[in-house]
Amino acid sequence: MTSSPVVTRQPQFGIASVARNSWQTETFDCCSDCKVCACGTFCFCCLGCKVAEDMDECCCCGGSVAMRTLYRTRYRIPGTLLCDCCTAVCCAPCSLCQLKRDINIRKEMGIF
């Protein structure tokens, strides 16, 4: 007689089904949150301070490579320091907007 597999995890639907260990939006997915995009474009420093405040860090660190790397490692998002550096240096506004969108989505999910 064979035994049935034991279900240890129920399937999730809606916002809770978003992957917890990946970026919730792409780097250039600016249209998914136009308010964050506008803030990152026209007031980069303000958005950097808001991100740093969300993460309980110094305001000066908001748009830095270190902040992106800290966030990525905290939520076990795959990537490398080199990728973080390239993204934060070459596409600073988009990188910071991605970070803020991710924070907002994780807050909605209750996992931030």
JSON list of C-alpha atoms in Angstrom, two decimals:
[
{"chain": "A", "resi": 1, "resn": "MET", "atom": "CA", "xyz": [0.00, 0.00, 0.00]},
{"chain": "A", "resi": 2, "resn": "THR", "atom": "CA", "xyz": [1.41, 3.42, -0.97]},
{"chain": "A", "resi": 3, "resn": "SER", "atom": "CA", "xyz": [1.02, 6.46, 1.19]},
{"chain": "A", "resi": 4, "resn": "SER", "atom": "CA", "xyz": [-0.22, 9.82, -0.04]},
{"chain": "A", "resi": 5, "resn": "PRO", "atom": "CA", "xyz": [2.19, 12.78, -0.02]},
{"chain": "A", "resi": 6, "resn": "VAL", "atom": "CA", "xyz": [1.75, 15.07, 2.95]},
{"chain": "A", "resi": 7, "resn": "VAL", "atom": "CA", "xyz": [0.87, 18.66, 2.11]},
{"chain": "A", "resi": 8, "resn": "THR", "atom": "CA", "xyz": [3.05, 20.93, 4.22]},
{"chain": "A", "resi": 9, "resn": "ARG", "atom": "CA", "xyz": [2.42, 24.19, 2.39]},
{"chain": "A", "resi": 10, "resn": "GLN", "atom": "CA", "xyz": [-0.85, 25.47, 0.94]},
{"chain": "A", "resi": 11, "resn": "PRO", "atom": "CA", "xyz": [-0.86, 27.30, -2.41]},
{"chain": "A", "resi": 12, "resn": "GLN", "atom": "CA", "xyz": [-1.23, 31.07, -2.17]},
{"chain": "A", "resi": 13, "resn": "PHE", "atom": "CA", "xyz": [-3.15, 33.42, -4.44]},
{"chain": "A", "resi": 14, "resn": "GLY", "atom": "CA", "xyz": [-3.04, 37.16, -5.00]},
{"chain": "A", "resi": 15, "resn": "ILE", "atom": "CA", "xyz": [-0.26, 39.40, -3.77]},
{"chain": "A", "resi": 16, "resn": "ALA", "atom": "CA", "xyz": [1.05, 36.79, -1.32]},
{"chain": "A", "resi": 17, "resn": "SER", "atom": "CA", "xyz": [2.01, 34.55, -4.24]},
{"chain": "A", "resi": 18, "resn": "VAL", "atom": "CA", "xyz": [4.72, 36.97, -5.41]},
{"chain": "A", "resi": 19, "resn": "ALA", "atom": "CA", "xyz": [8.17, 35.46, -5.00]},
{"chain": "A", "resi": 20, "resn": "ARG", "atom": "CA", "xyz": [9.72, 36.49, -1.71]},
{"chain": "A", "resi": 21, "resn": "ASN", "atom": "CA", "xyz": [13.32, 36.01, -2.82]},
{"chain": "A", "resi": 22, "resn": "SER", "atom": "CA", "xyz": [13.38, 37.99, -6.06]},
{"chain": "A", "resi": 23, "resn": "TRP", "atom": "CA", "xyz": [12.90, 41.57, -7.11]},
{"chain": "A", "resi": 24, "resn": "GLN", "atom": "CA", "xyz": [9.19, 42.32, -7.26]},
{"chain": "A", "resi": 25, "resn": "THR", "atom": "CA", "xyz": [9.64, 44.56, -10.35]},
{"chain": "A", "resi": 26, "resn": "GLU", "atom": "CA", "xyz": [12.32, 44.90, -13.01]},
{"chain": "A", "resi": 27, "resn": "THR", "atom": "CA", "xyz": [14.90, 47.69, -12.95]},
{"chain": "A", "resi": 28, "resn": "PHE", "atom": "CA", "xyz": [13.31, 49.59, -15.84]},
{"chain": "A", "resi": 29, "resn": "ASP", "atom": "CA", "xyz": [9.69, 48.89, -14.84]},
{"chain": "A", "resi": 30, "resn": "CYS", "atom": "CA", "xyz": [9.03, 52.57, -14.10]},
{"chain": "A", "resi": 31, "resn": "CYS", "atom": "CA", "xyz": [5.43, 52.59, -15.30]},
{"chain": "A", "resi": 32, "resn": "SER", "atom": "CA", "xyz": [4.35, 50.21, -12.54]},
{"chain": "A", "resi": 33, "resn": "ASP", "atom": "CA", "xyz": [4.55, 53.10, -10.02]},
{"chain": "A", "resi": 34, "resn": "CYS", "atom": "CA", "xyz": [4.66, 56.50, -11.71]},
{"chain": "A", "resi": 35, "resn": "LYS", "atom": "CA", "xyz": [4.79, 58.39, -8.39]},
{"chain": "A", "resi": 36, "resn": "VAL", "atom": "CA", "xyz": [8.02, 56.63, -7.36]},
{"chain": "A", "resi": 37, "resn": "CYS", "atom": "CA", "xyz": [9.40, 57.09, -10.87]},
{"chain": "A", "resi": 38, "resn": "ALA", "atom": "CA", "xyz": [8.71, 60.84, -10.85]},
{"chain": "A", "resi": 39, "resn": "CYS", "atom": "CA", "xyz": [10.28, 61.20, -7.41]},
{"chain": "A", "resi": 40, "resn": "GLY", "atom": "CA", "xyz": [13.37, 59.26, -8.51]},
{"chain": "A", "resi": 41, "resn": "THR", "atom": "CA", "xyz": [13.68, 61.35, -11.66]},
{"chain": "A", "resi": 42, "resn": "PHE", "atom": "CA", "xyz": [13.12, 64.82, -10.24]},
{"chain": "A", "resi": 43, "resn": "CYS", "atom": "CA", "xyz": [14.14, 64.42, -6.58]},
{"chain": "A", "resi": 44, "resn": "PHE", "atom": "CA", "xyz": [16.66, 61.59, -6.41]},
{"chain": "A", "resi": 45, "resn": "CYS", "atom": "CA", "xyz": [18.02, 62.68, -3.01]},
{"chain": "A", "resi": 46, "resn": "CYS", "atom": "CA", "xyz": [14.54, 62.80, -1.44]},
{"chain": "A", "resi": 47, "resn": "LEU", "atom": "CA", "xyz": [13.77, 59.28, -2.64]},
{"chain": "A", "resi": 48, "resn": "GLY", "atom": "CA", "xyz": [17.17, 58.09, -1.40]},
{"chain": "A", "resi": 49, "resn": "CYS", "atom": "CA", "xyz": [16.42, 59.47, 2.05]},
{"chain": "A", "resi": 50, "resn": "LYS", "atom": "CA", "xyz": [12.99, 57.82, 2.06]},
{"chain": "A", "resi": 51, "resn": "VAL", "atom": "CA", "xyz": [14.52, 54.44, 1.16]},
{"chain": "A", "resi": 52, "resn": "ALA", "atom": "CA", "xyz": [17.17, 54.86, 3.87]},
{"chain": "A", "resi": 53, "resn": "GLU", "atom": "CA", "xyz": [14.46, 55.82, 6.38]},
{"chain": "A", "resi": 54, "resn": "ASP", "atom": "CA", "xyz": [12.43, 52.73, 5.43]},
{"chain": "A", "resi": 55, "resn": "MET", "atom": "CA", "xyz": [15.49, 50.57, 6.10]},
{"chain": "A", "resi": 56, "resn": "ASP", "atom": "CA", "xyz": [16.52, 52.36, 9.32]},
{"chain": "A", "resi": 57, "resn": "GLU", "atom": "CA", "xyz": [19.79, 53.57, 7.79]},
{"chain": "A", "resi": 58, "resn": "CYS", "atom": "CA", "xyz": [21.55, 56.93, 7.44]},
{"chain": "A", "resi": 59, "resn": "CYS", "atom": "CA", "xyz": [19.93, 59.27, 4.91]},
{"chain": "A", "resi": 60, "resn": "CYS", "atom": "CA", "xyz": [23.25, 59.60, 3.06]},
{"chain": "A", "resi": 61, "resn": "CYS", "atom": "CA", "xyz": [23.16, 55.88, 2.13]},
{"chain": "A", "resi": 62, "resn": "GLY", "atom": "CA", "xyz": [19.81, 55.83, 0.29]},
{"chain": "A", "resi": 63, "resn": "GLY", "atom": "CA", "xyz": [20.93, 55.53, -3.30]},
{"chain": "A", "resi": 64, "resn": "SER", "atom": "CA", "xyz": [24.20, 53.73, -2.66]},
{"chain": "A", "resi": 65, "resn": "VAL", "atom": "CA", "xyz": [25.52, 50.39, -3.84]},
{"chain": "A", "resi": 66, "resn": "ALA", "atom": "CA", "xyz": [25.76, 49.38, -0.17]},
{"chain": "A", "resi": 67, "resn": "MET", "atom": "CA", "xyz": [22.03, 49.99, 0.39]},
{"chain": "A", "resi": 68, "resn": "ARG", "atom": "CA", "xyz": [21.09, 47.93, -2.66]},
{"chain": "A", "resi": 69, "resn": "THR", "atom": "CA", "xyz": [23.40, 45.11, -1.58]},
{"chain": "A", "resi": 70, "resn": "LEU", "atom": "CA", "xyz": [22.11, 45.20, 2.00]},
{"chain": "A", "resi": 71, "resn": "TYR", "atom": "CA", "xyz": [18.52, 44.99, 0.79]},
{"chain": "A", "resi": 72, "resn": "ARG", "atom": "CA", "xyz": [19.28, 42.21, -1.69]},
{"chain": "A", "resi": 73, "resn": "THR", "atom": "CA", "xyz": [21.06, 40.09, 0.90]},
{"chain": "A", "resi": 74, "resn": "ARG", "atom": "CA", "xyz": [18.40, 40.76, 3.56]},
{"chain": "A", "resi": 75, "resn": "TYR", "atom": "CA", "xyz": [15.68, 39.37, 1.30]},
{"chain": "A", "resi": 76, "resn": "ARG", "atom": "CA", "xyz": [17.91, 36.70, -0.30]},
{"chain": "A", "resi": 77, "resn": "ILE", "atom": "CA", "xyz": [17.51, 38.15, -3.78]},
{"chain": "A", "resi": 78, "resn": "PRO", "atom": "CA", "xyz": [20.01, 36.48, -6.12]},
{"chain": "A", "resi": 79, "resn": "GLY", "atom": "CA", "xyz": [22.74, 38.70, -7.51]},
{"chain": "A", "resi": 80, "resn": "THR", "atom": "CA", "xyz": [26.31, 39.85, -7.03]},
{"chain": "A", "resi": 81, "resn": "LEU", "atom": "CA", "xyz": [28.10, 42.89, -5.71]},
{"chain": "A", "resi": 82, "resn": "LEU", "atom": "CA", "xyz": [29.29, 43.60, -9.26]},
{"chain": "A", "resi": 83, "resn": "CYS", "atom": "CA", "xyz": [25.70, 43.59, -10.57]},
{"chain": "A", "resi": 84, "resn": "ASP", "atom": "CA", "xyz": [24.63, 45.87, -7.71]},
{"chain": "A", "resi": 85, "resn": "CYS", "atom": "CA", "xyz": [27.50, 48.23, -8.49]},
{"chain": "A", "resi": 86, "resn": "CYS", "atom": "CA", "xyz": [26.80, 48.34, -12.22]},
{"chain": "A", "resi": 87, "resn": "THR", "atom": "CA", "xyz": [23.07, 48.87, -11.69]},
{"chain": "A", "resi": 88, "resn": "ALA", "atom": "CA", "xyz": [23.47, 51.56, -9.03]},
{"chain": "A", "resi": 89, "resn": "VAL", "atom": "CA", "xyz": [26.18, 53.46, -10.92]},
{"chain": "A", "resi": 90, "resn": "CYS", "atom": "CA", "xyz": [24.97, 53.18, -14.53]},
{"chain": "A", "resi": 91, "resn": "CYS", "atom": "CA", "xyz": [21.22, 53.45, -13.85]},
{"chain": "A", "resi": 92, "resn": "ALA", "atom": "CA", "xyz": [21.08, 55.19, -10.47]},
{"chain": "A", "resi": 93, "resn": "PRO", "atom": "CA", "xyz": [17.52, 56.60, -10.68]},
{"chain": "A", "resi": 94, "resn": "CYS", "atom": "CA", "xyz": [16.08, 53.34, -12.02]},
{"chain": "A", "resi": 95, "resn": "SER", "atom": "CA", "xyz": [17.97, 51.32, -9.41]},
{"chain": "A", "resi": 96, "resn": "LEU", "atom": "CA", "xyz": [16.67, 53.46, -6.57]},
{"chain": "A", "resi": 97, "resn": "CYS", "atom": "CA", "xyz": [13.12, 53.40, -7.94]},
{"chain": "A", "resi": 98, "resn": "GLN", "atom": "CA", "xyz": [13.26, 49.60, -8.15]},
{"chain": "A", "resi": 99, "resn": "LEU", "atom": "CA", "xyz": [14.38, 49.46, -4.54]},
{"chain": "A", "resi": 100, "resn": "LYS", "atom": "CA", "xyz": [11.54, 51.74, -3.39]},
{"chain": "A", "resi": 101, "resn": "ARG", "atom": "CA", "xyz": [8.92, 49.84, -5.42]},
{"chain": "A", "resi": 102, "resn": "ASP", "atom": "CA", "xyz": [10.16, 46.60, -3.89]},
{"chain": "A", "resi": 103, "resn": "ILE", "atom": "CA", "xyz": [9.92, 48.06, -0.38]},
{"chain": "A", "resi": 104, "resn": "ASN", "atom": "CA", "xyz": [6.37, 49.26, -1.06]},
{"chain": "A", "resi": 105, "resn": "ILE", "atom": "CA", "xyz": [5.26, 45.87, -2.39]},
{"chain": "A", "resi": 106, "resn": "ARG", "atom": "CA", "xyz": [6.85, 44.01, 0.53]},
{"chain": "A", "resi": 107, "resn": "LYS", "atom": "CA", "xyz": [5.09, 46.39, 2.95]},
{"chain": "A", "resi": 108, "resn": "GLU", "atom": "CA", "xyz": [1.77, 45.54, 1.28]},
{"chain": "A", "resi": 109, "resn": "MET", "atom": "CA", "xyz": [2.58, 41.83, 1.59]},
{"chain": "A", "resi": 110, "resn": "GLY", "atom": "CA", "xyz": [3.50, 42.28, 5.26]},
{"chain": "A", "resi": 111, "resn": "ILE", "atom": "CA", "xyz": [7.03, 40.91, 4.83]},
{"chain": "A", "resi": 112, "resn": "PHE", "atom": "CA", "xyz": [9.03, 44.13, 5.16]}
]
